[in-house]
Amino acid sequence: MLKYMTRRVRRLLLCSAILFFIVATPSILFYAWGYSFDWRNKKPVLTGAFYIQSNPEKAEVYLNNKFKEKETPAFIKRLVPKEYQVKITKQGFHP
């Protein structure tokens, strides 16, 4: 077990913590403000969300023909800006 850290080790730990903070803070703020990075276009984009409620409840939600949520009401987030095809289905009901 370490008895005492030398000044060099303390400085190294401090510099590492500061560097981590400088790198991590913008990434966390970027995500918290609702942005996502579009790797295809290599630029940040502001994301959005859908809140879907149906009557009757507990219907399945599909977004662009891909299953997204098992039951409504559903909150689908982190969606990039584009057109979406939304399909809500429930067995025994017509779409």
C-alpha positions in Angstrom: 0.0 0.0 0.0 1.2 3.5 -0.8 2.3 5.4 2.3 2.5 8.8 0.7 2.3 10.1 -2.8 5.2 12.0 -4.1 4.7 15.5 -5.5 5.2 14.2 -9.0 2.5 11.6 -8.7 0.1 14.2 -7.2 0.7 16.6 -10.1 0.3 13.8 -12.6 -3.1 12.9 -11.1 -4.2 16.5 -11.0 -3.2 17.2 -14.6 -5.0 14.0 -15.7 -8.1 15.0 -13.8 -8.1 18.5 -15.4 -7.5 17.1 -18.9 -10.4 14.6 -18.4 -12.6 17.5 -17.2 -11.7 19.6 -20.2 -12.5 16.8 -22.6 -15.6 15.4 -20.9 -17.5 18.6 -20.1 -18.2 19.8 -23.7 -19.3 16.2 -24.6 -21.7 16.1 -21.7 -23.1 19.5 -22.4 -23.4 18.7 -26.1 -25.5 15.6 -25.2 -27.6 17.4 -22.5 -28.6 20.2 -24.9 -30.1 17.6 -27.2 -27.4 17.4 -29.9 -26.1 14.4 -31.5 -23.2 13.9 -34.0 -24.1 12.9 -37.5 -21.2 10.8 -38.6 -22.4 10.6 -42.2 -22.4 14.4 -42.7 -19.7 15.0 -40.0 -21.5 17.7 -38.2 -23.6 18.1 -35.0 -27.4 18.1 -35.4 -30.1 19.0 -32.9 -32.3 16.0 -32.1 -36.0 15.8 -31.4 -38.6 13.4 -30.0 -42.0 12.0 -30.5 -44.6 11.5 -27.8 -47.2 9.1 -29.1 -50.5 8.4 -27.3 -53.3 6.2 -28.7 -56.8 5.2 -27.9 -56.9 2.3 -27.1 -53.6 2.2 -25.2 -50.9 -0.4 -25.4 -50.6 -0.3 -29.1 -47.3 -1.1 -30.9 -45.3 1.8 -32.4 -43.3 1.5 -35.6 -41.0 4.2 -37.0 -40.0 3.8 -40.6 -41.3 0.2 -40.5 -39.0 -0.6 -37.6 -40.4 -1.6 -34.2 -39.7 1.1 -31.6 -42.0 0.7 -28.6 -44.1 -2.2 -27.2 -46.9 0.0 -25.7 -48.4 3.4 -26.0 -48.1 6.0 -24.6 -44.5 6.1 -26.0 -41.8 8.6 -25.8 -39.2 8.1 -28.6 -36.2 10.5 -28.3 -32.9 11.3 -29.9 -34.4 11.5 -33.4 -32.5 13.4 -36.1 -34.4 15.9 -38.3 -36.0 14.1 -41.2 -39.4 12.8 -42.3 -40.6 9.7 -40.4 -43.4 7.3 -41.2 -45.2 6.4 -38.0 -47.4 3.3 -37.7 -49.4 2.4 -34.7 -51.0 -1.0 -34.6 -52.9 -3.2 -32.1 -54.2 -6.6 -32.7 -58.0 -6.5 -33.4 -57.9 -2.9 -34.6 -57.6 -1.5 -38.1 -54.5 0.7 -38.7 
